[in-house]
Short mmCIF file of C-alpha atoms in Angstrom, two decimals:
data_model
loop_
_atom_site.label_atom_id
_atom_site.label_comp_id
_atom_site.label_asym_id
_atom_site.label_seq_id
_atom_site.Cartn_x
_atom_site.Cartn_y
_atom_site.Cartn_z
CA UNK M 1 87.51 115.38 101.74
CA UNK M 2 89.38 115.66 98.45
CA UNK M 3 92.68 113.79 98.57
CA UNK M 4 93.75 114.97 95.10
CA UNK M 5 94.38 111.54 93.61
CA UNK M 6 94.12 113.14 90.16
CA UNK M 7 97.14 115.38 90.76
CA UNK M 8 100.43 113.95 89.42
CA UNK M 9 103.34 113.86 91.86
CA UNK M 10 106.82 114.23 90.38
CA UNK M 11 108.73 111.32 91.89
CA UNK M 12 111.80 111.51 89.66
CA UNK M 13 115.14 112.14 91.35
CA UNK M 14 113.81 110.97 94.71
CA UNK M 15 115.71 107.64 94.58
CA UNK M 16 112.42 105.91 93.81
CA UNK M 17 112.96 102.33 92.64
CA UNK M 18 109.85 102.70 90.50
CA UNK M 19 110.80 105.98 88.83
CA UNK M 20 114.59 106.22 89.02
CA UNK M 21 115.62 102.65 88.16
CA UNK M 22 115.07 103.21 84.43
CA UNK M 23 115.65 105.83 81.77
CA UNK M 24 114.06 109.21 82.42
CA UNK M 25 111.52 108.84 79.60
CA UNK M 26 110.18 105.45 80.73
CA UNK M 27 106.68 105.35 82.25
CA UNK M 28 106.83 102.77 85.08
CA UNK M 29 103.65 100.80 85.69
CA UNK M 30 105.29 97.62 86.90
CA UNK M 31 105.99 97.48 90.64
CA UNK M 32 103.23 97.53 93.29
CA UNK M 33 103.88 101.11 94.41
CA UNK M 34 101.21 103.82 94.18
CA UNK M 35 101.81 107.28 92.73
CA UNK M 36 99.71 109.04 95.35
CA UNK M 37 100.76 111.05 98.37
CA UNK M 38 100.28 109.32 101.70
CA UNK M 39 97.22 110.05 103.80
CA UNK M 40 97.53 113.44 105.54
CA UNK M 41 97.29 111.81 108.96
CA UNK M 42 100.39 109.74 108.18
CA UNK M 43 102.33 112.74 106.91
CA UNK M 44 101.40 114.72 110.01
CA UNK M 45 102.43 111.88 112.33
CA UNK M 46 105.82 111.64 110.63
CA UNK M 47 106.31 115.40 110.73
CA UNK M 48 105.56 115.42 114.45
CA UNK M 49 108.06 112.64 115.04
CA UNK M 50 110.74 114.44 112.99
CA UNK M 51 110.09 117.65 114.93
CA UNK M 52 111.05 115.87 118.13
CA UNK M 53 114.58 115.70 116.75
CA UNK M 54 115.86 112.60 118.57
CA UNK M 55 115.88 109.27 116.74
CA UNK M 56 117.46 106.76 119.09
CA UNK M 57 116.78 103.05 119.50
CA UNK M 58 113.03 102.58 119.63
CA UNK M 59 110.90 99.91 121.26
CA UNK M 60 107.63 98.86 119.67
CA UNK M 61 104.89 100.33 121.93
CA UNK M 62 101.65 98.67 122.95
CA UNK M 63 99.68 101.16 120.84
CA UNK M 64 101.34 99.65 117.73
CA UNK M 65 99.85 96.24 118.56
CA UNK M 66 96.53 97.75 119.59
CA UNK M 67 96.26 99.62 116.28
CA UNK M 68 96.71 96.36 114.33
CA UNK M 69 94.18 94.49 116.46
CA UNK M 70 91.64 97.29 116.06
CA UNK M 71 92.20 97.49 112.29
CA UNK M 72 91.61 93.80 111.66
CA UNK M 73 88.49 93.81 113.80
CA UNK M 74 87.14 96.95 112.14
CA UNK M 75 88.01 96.10 108.52
CA UNK M 76 87.71 92.31 108.47
CA UNK M 77 85.60 91.36 111.48
CA UNK M 78 88.47 89.29 112.86
CA UNK M 79 89.63 89.45 116.46
CA UNK M 80 93.28 88.62 117.02
CA UNK M 81 95.19 88.88 120.26
CA UNK M 82 98.07 91.37 120.66
CA UNK M 83 100.44 88.65 121.85
CA UNK M 84 99.97 86.77 118.56
CA UNK M 85 101.82 89.57 116.74
CA UNK M 86 105.48 89.82 115.73
CA UNK M 87 106.65 93.11 114.13
CA UNK M 88 109.03 92.82 111.18
CA UNK M 89 110.54 95.15 108.59
CA UNK M 90 108.79 93.64 105.58
CA UNK M 91 106.64 90.86 104.18
CA UNK M 92 109.57 89.26 102.34
CA UNK M 93 111.77 88.99 105.46
CA UNK M 94 108.74 87.59 107.28
CA UNK M 95 108.15 85.02 104.53
CA UNK M 96 111.75 83.86 104.55
CA UNK M 97 111.95 83.71 108.35
CA UNK M 98 108.72 81.70 108.55
CA UNK M 99 109.93 79.24 105.92
CA UNK M 100 113.22 78.78 107.75
CA UNK M 101 111.49 78.42 111.12
CA UNK M 102 108.77 75.95 110.18
CA UNK M 103 110.44 73.77 107.53
CA UNK M 104 113.76 71.97 107.09
CA UNK M 105 116.35 72.41 104.33
CA UNK M 106 115.30 70.40 101.30
CA UNK M 107 111.59 70.44 102.20
CA UNK M 108 109.08 71.09 99.44
CA UNK M 109 106.85 74.16 99.55
CA UNK M 110 103.67 74.63 97.54
CA UNK M 111 102.86 77.77 95.56
CA UNK M 112 99.94 78.54 93.24
CA UNK M 113 101.26 80.24 90.11
CA UNK M 114 101.02 82.64 88.49
CA UNK M 115 101.94 84.08 91.89
CA UNK M 116 104.03 86.78 93.57
CA UNK M 117 107.56 86.27 92.30
CA UNK M 118 109.22 86.64 95.70
CA UNK M 119 107.52 83.43 96.83
CA UNK M 120 109.85 81.54 94.50
CA UNK M 121 112.88 83.51 95.68
CA UNK M 122 112.16 83.13 99.38
CA UNK M 123 111.84 79.37 98.95
CA UNK M 124 115.01 78.90 96.91
CA UNK M 125 117.03 81.34 99.03
CA UNK M 126 116.06 79.29 102.08
CA UNK M 127 117.29 76.04 100.54
CA UNK M 128 113.82 74.59 100.01
CA UNK M 129 112.17 73.25 96.83
CA UNK M 130 109.28 74.82 94.93
CA UNK M 131 106.28 72.65 94.09
CA UNK M 132 103.71 74.26 91.81
CA UNK M 133 99.95 73.90 92.08
CA UNK M 134 99.00 76.12 89.09
CA UNK M 135 95.71 77.95 89.22
CA UNK M 136 93.12 76.86 86.68
CA UNK M 137 92.10 79.59 84.21
CA UNK M 138 88.85 79.02 82.36
CA UNK M 139 86.19 81.33 81.04
CA UNK M 140 88.21 84.36 82.07
CA UNK M 141 88.33 83.36 85.74
CA UNK M 142 90.92 81.72 87.98
CA UNK M 143 90.10 78.81 90.24
CA UNK M 144 92.17 76.62 92.54
CA UNK M 145 93.03 73.19 91.12
CA UNK M 146 91.99 71.26 94.22
CA UNK M 147 92.63 67.75 92.89
CA UNK M 148 96.17 68.72 91.97
CA UNK M 149 96.62 70.41 95.35
CA UNK M 150 95.49 67.23 97.12
CA UNK M 151 97.88 65.06 95.12
CA UNK M 152 100.87 67.31 95.73
CA UNK M 153 100.13 67.97 99.40
CA UNK M 154 100.12 64.19 99.93
CA UNK M 155 103.88 64.09 99.28
CA UNK M 156 105.46 63.74 102.77
CA UNK M 157 108.24 66.12 101.70
CA UNK M 158 105.68 68.93 101.22
CA UNK M 159 105.45 70.75 104.54
CA UNK M 160 104.13 74.24 103.78
CA UNK M 161 101.88 76.18 101.39
CA UNK M 162 102.48 79.84 100.58
CA UNK M 163 99.02 81.31 99.96
CA UNK M 164 98.47 84.68 98.29
CA UNK M 165 95.20 85.91 99.84
CA UNK M 166 93.97 88.00 98.01
CA UNK M 167 95.95 86.74 95.06
CA UNK M 168 98.70 88.71 93.36
CA UNK M 169 98.82 88.98 90.36
CA UNK M 170 95.46 87.54 89.24
CA UNK M 171 93.35 89.66 91.60
CA UNK M 172 91.19 86.89 93.06
CA UNK M 173 89.56 87.19 96.47
CA UNK M 174 89.34 83.65 97.76
CA UNK M 175 86.00 82.80 99.34
CA UNK M 176 85.70 81.30 102.81
CA UNK M 177 84.67 78.01 101.22
CA UNK M 178 87.72 77.96 98.94
CA UNK M 179 90.00 78.71 101.88
CA UNK M 180 88.30 76.02 103.93
CA UNK M 181 88.94 73.46 101.19
CA UNK M 182 92.60 74.50 101.09
CA UNK M 183 92.72 74.15 104.87
CA UNK M 184 91.08 70.72 104.81
CA UNK M 185 93.61 69.40 102.30
CA UNK M 186 96.56 70.86 104.17
CA UNK M 187 95.30 69.55 107.53
CA UNK M 188 94.93 66.03 106.13
CA UNK M 189 98.55 66.03 105.04
CA UNK M 190 100.20 68.01 107.83
CA UNK M 191 100.93 71.06 105.66
CA UNK M 192 101.22 74.48 107.31
CA UNK M 193 99.54 77.41 105.51
CA UNK M 194 101.39 80.73 105.40
CA UNK M 195 98.90 83.35 104.21
CA UNK M 196 100.24 86.56 102.65
CA UNK M 197 97.38 89.03 103.20
CA UNK M 198 99.13 92.27 102.31
CA UNK M 199 96.42 93.16 99.75
CA UNK M 200 93.51 92.37 102.09
CA UNK M 201 92.39 96.00 102.49
CA UNK M 202 92.15 96.60 98.74
CA UNK M 203 89.08 94.50 97.96
CA UNK M 204 86.40 95.86 95.63
CA UNK M 205 82.68 95.61 95.02
CA UNK M 206 80.75 92.98 96.92
CA UNK M 207 83.80 90.82 97.51
CA UNK M 208 84.91 90.25 101.08
CA UNK M 209 88.32 89.30 102.39
CA UNK M 210 88.38 86.25 104.63
CA UNK M 211 91.45 86.02 106.87
CA UNK M 212 92.71 82.45 106.74
CA UNK M 213 93.22 82.64 110.51
CA UNK M 214 89.49 83.32 110.95
CA UNK M 215 88.58 79.79 109.87
CA UNK M 216 87.82 76.98 112.28
CA UNK M 217 90.50 76.16 114.85
CA UNK M 218 91.64 73.07 112.96
CA UNK M 219 92.86 75.56 110.34
CA UNK M 220 93.70 78.60 112.46
CA UNK M 221 96.14 76.52 114.51
CA UNK M 222 98.03 75.53 111.37
CA UNK M 223 98.66 78.95 109.91
CA UNK M 224 100.81 82.07 110.01
CA UNK M 225 99.44 85.31 108.53
CA UNK M 226 101.73 88.01 107.16
CA UNK M 227 100.56 91.54 106.37
CA UNK M 228 101.48 95.22 106.29
CA UNK M 229 99.97 98.66 105.69
CA UNK M 230 102.53 99.21 102.93
CA UNK M 231 100.27 98.33 99.98
CA UNK M 232 97.12 99.87 101.48
CA UNK M 233 98.76 103.19 102.36
CA UNK M 234 101.83 103.19 100.07
CA UNK M 235 104.41 102.92 102.84
CA UNK M 236 106.87 100.41 101.35
CA UNK M 237 109.84 102.73 101.85
CA UNK M 238 109.20 102.87 105.60
CA UNK M 239 109.67 99.10 105.96
CA UNK M 240 106.92 98.08 108.34
CA UNK M 241 105.06 94.77 108.48
CA UNK M 242 103.95 92.12 110.95
CA UNK M 243 102.93 88.51 111.21
CA UNK M 244 100.58 86.76 113.57
CA UNK M 245 99.79 83.23 114.61
CA UNK M 246 97.66 81.68 117.29
CA UNK M 247 100.36 79.05 117.75
CA UNK M 248 102.86 79.99 120.46
CA UNK M 249 105.40 77.43 119.22
CA UNK M 250 105.24 78.91 115.71
CA UNK M 251 105.84 82.39 117.08
CA UNK M 252 108.77 81.25 119.20
CA UNK M 253 110.42 79.46 116.30
CA UNK M 254 109.99 82.45 114.01
CA UNK M 255 111.30 84.83 116.68
CA UNK M 256 114.38 82.61 117.02
CA UNK M 257 115.05 83.05 113.30
CA UNK M 258 114.59 86.81 113.66
CA UNK M 259 117.19 86.72 116.43
CA UNK M 260 119.74 84.51 114.68
CA UNK M 261 119.43 86.52 111.46
CA UNK M 262 119.79 89.72 113.53
CA UNK M 263 116.78 91.25 111.80
CA UNK M 264 116.41 94.97 112.40
CA UNK M 265 114.02 96.65 114.79
CA UNK M 266 111.31 98.89 113.39
CA UNK M 267 112.24 102.54 113.04
CA UNK M 268 110.25 105.19 114.95
CA UNK M 269 108.90 106.39 111.60
CA UNK M 270 107.60 102.93 110.68
CA UNK M 271 105.85 102.68 114.03
CA UNK M 272 104.20 106.10 113.84
CA UNK M 273 103.15 105.58 110.21
CA UNK M 274 101.38 102.29 110.94
CA UNK M 275 99.59 103.69 113.98
CA UNK M 276 98.42 106.79 112.09
CA UNK M 277 97.31 104.72 109.09
CA UNK M 278 95.33 102.21 111.11
CA UNK M 279 93.85 104.73 113.53
CA UNK M 280 93.05 107.58 111.13
CA UNK M 281 93.28 106.23 107.58
CA UNK M 282 89.78 104.86 106.93
CA UNK M 283 88.42 107.87 105.07
CA UNK M 284 91.51 108.15 102.87
CA UNK M 285 91.33 104.43 102.08
CA UNK M 286 87.68 104.57 101.06
CA UNK M 287 88.42 107.52 98.78
CA UNK M 288 91.37 105.62 97.31
CA UNK M 289 89.24 102.57 96.58
CA UNK M 290 86.65 104.75 94.85
CA UNK M 291 89.36 106.30 92.68
CA UNK M 292 90.88 102.92 91.85
CA UNK M 293 87.44 101.59 90.92
CA UNK M 294 87.14 104.49 88.47
CA UNK M 295 90.58 103.74 87.03
CA UNK M 296 89.64 100.10 86.54
CA UNK M 297 86.40 101.03 84.77
CA UNK M 298 88.35 103.46 82.58
CA UNK M 299 90.96 100.85 81.65
CA UNK M 300 88.30 98.23 80.95
CA UNK M 301 86.33 100.55 78.65
CA UNK M 302 89.53 101.69 76.92
CA UNK M 303 90.62 98.12 76.21
CA UNK M 304 87.18 97.18 74.90
CA UNK M 305 87.39 100.04 72.39
CA UNK M 306 91.08 100.24 71.49
CA UNK M 307 92.47 96.82 72.45
CA UNK M 308 89.61 94.39 71.78
CA UNK M 309 92.06 91.51 71.45
CA UNK M 310 93.13 92.01 75.08
CA UNK M 311 90.97 90.53 77.84
CA UNK M 312 90.96 92.27 81.21
CA UNK M 313 90.82 89.57 83.86
CA UNK M 314 88.14 90.58 86.42
CA UNK M 315 89.82 92.40 89.30
CA UNK M 316 88.41 91.60 92.73
CA UNK M 317 91.33 92.96 94.76
CA UNK M 318 94.67 94.82 94.49
CA UNK M 319 95.44 97.68 92.10
CA UNK M 320 97.32 95.35 89.77
CA UNK M 321 95.37 94.46 86.63
CA UNK M 322 96.09 91.16 84.88
CA UNK M 323 95.80 91.43 81.10
CA UNK M 324 95.24 88.35 78.96
CA UNK M 325 97.24 89.00 75.79
CA UNK M 326 97.50 85.41 74.56
CA UNK M 327 95.57 86.17 71.39
CA UNK M 328 98.31 88.47 70.10
CA UNK M 329 101.65 87.65 71.73
CA UNK M 330 103.53 84.41 72.11
CA UNK M 331 106.43 85.53 74.29
CA UNK M 332 105.35 87.85 77.09
CA UNK M 333 108.91 88.56 78.21
CA UNK M 334 110.03 89.52 74.70
CA UNK M 335 107.01 91.76 74.20
CA UNK M 336 107.44 93.47 77.57
CA UNK M 337 111.08 94.14 76.74
CA UNK M 338 110.13 95.61 73.35
CA UNK M 339 107.41 97.70 74.99
CA UNK M 340 109.95 99.17 77.36
CA UNK M 341 112.55 99.85 74.67
CA UNK M 342 110.29 101.17 71.93
CA UNK M 343 107.31 102.72 73.71
CA UNK M 344 109.04 103.50 77.00
CA UNK M 345 106.35 101.67 78.96
CA UNK M 346 107.46 99.35 81.76
CA UNK M 347 105.01 96.57 82.61
CA UNK M 348 105.71 93.25 84.27
CA UNK M 349 105.58 90.18 82.01
CA UNK M 350 103.36 87.41 83.29
CA UNK M 351 106.23 84.93 83.26
CA UNK M 352 107.79 86.84 86.16
CA UNK M 353 105.15 85.01 88.22
CA UNK M 354 105.88 81.57 86.77
CA UNK M 355 105.32 79.89 83.42
CA UNK M 356 101.59 79.87 84.13
CA UNK M 357 101.75 83.62 83.44
CA UNK M 358 102.86 83.24 79.83
CA UNK M 359 100.73 85.43 77.58
CA UNK M 360 99.75 87.85 80.35
CA UNK M 361 100.92 91.31 81.45
CA UNK M 362 100.50 93.03 84.83
CA UNK M 363 99.78 96.76 84.91
CA UNK M 364 99.61 98.99 87.99
CA UNK M 365 96.61 101.36 87.88
CA UNK M 366 97.31 103.14 91.20
CA UNK M 367 98.18 106.44 89.57
CA UNK M 368 96.48 109.66 88.44
CA UNK M 369 94.23 109.07 85.45
CA UNK M 370 96.43 111.22 83.24
CA UNK M 371 99.30 108.77 83.78
CA UNK M 372 96.97 105.83 83.19
CA UNK M 373 95.88 107.35 79.87
CA UNK M 374 99.51 107.87 78.89
CA UNK M 375 100.29 104.25 79.69
CA UNK M 376 97.29 102.93 77.78
CA UNK M 377 98.22 105.00 74.71
CA UNK M 378 101.73 103.56 74.81
CA UNK M 379 100.28 100.08 75.17
CA UNK M 380 98.15 100.56 72.04
CA UNK M 381 101.21 101.65 70.08
CA UNK M 382 103.13 98.70 71.45
CA UNK M 383 100.59 96.20 70.22
CA UNK M 384 100.62 97.80 66.78
CA UNK M 385 104.34 97.03 66.69
CA UNK M 386 103.97 93.58 68.24
CA UNK M 387 104.78 91.74 65.02
CA UNK M 388 107.66 94.00 64.03
CA UNK M 389 111.28 93.19 64.92
#
């Protein structure tokens, strides 16, 4: 079936944060939000729910939990139990609630920069301290600095690690062995692992996502997993996510935070969208991954020809490409600002994800190829002006 990923969708004047938060002539390729229409099954499910005409308080039905359980078994070979699940309106609220439930004010929390910027915010907003275990970048590839992780996890004040799995923004799919080493270190020092697996369905080539919770019980009993269909199926505006943990005491403590923070129930539209996505979205997702693979190949070939000084960091997962621009720019934030002002191209500077991102840019390739070509042309012009005031 043709899902028309090549057809541009006019998203301006729809109150889109991506498209309406800047000047009308700016091409936004910054936030992790795809420019494709949702899978037809999702649209149909929402239309059917709207046609009912009554939108009162809604409980989360058993079929919501069953859809999640089935999806993880089908896509990742992992069997979780329905009672392990807690629905929530988003990954960020889930992150913050988990931090507040499982740590104390003033505790130290590990992150592995360059990493999702909201990790830093969720930690500081919760009154905890950030401890960085920067990834090691060598030979064009990112690796975990295990010796540094061991040393920092040994601090008794460090109680939790926020893991990006797969990693945003560098696009790494952590292997089972890498995750096991993380788990071993954290188990030795009593550190809980919170695994953000929102990008787990967008893994390419021969790479395979390993749920952290699928590891041996010594690790699975020390973890909380947070995920959502919002990246996979472009549903961020519907505000639907979930977390799961084998540990009943973890779930109870997190649920208590949900209650005291009076966190909202899921809307009927969020519920129907997730069920439709997970029950009927496989074909659409496979077509999407094929299209994204083509976009990545196109970008890589374009950069090799027109931007040879830019290195495309190998992308194993996500639709967010990490560009190594260190050979030509010294201040990523200043260049990204100039790119937006002069070439009307909005990319995220690497420093948004910590100082370890200096010299890098993040570009979203989940768009029709015509938009990708437009963005790449603007990027070429931007680098020609890189040394000009």
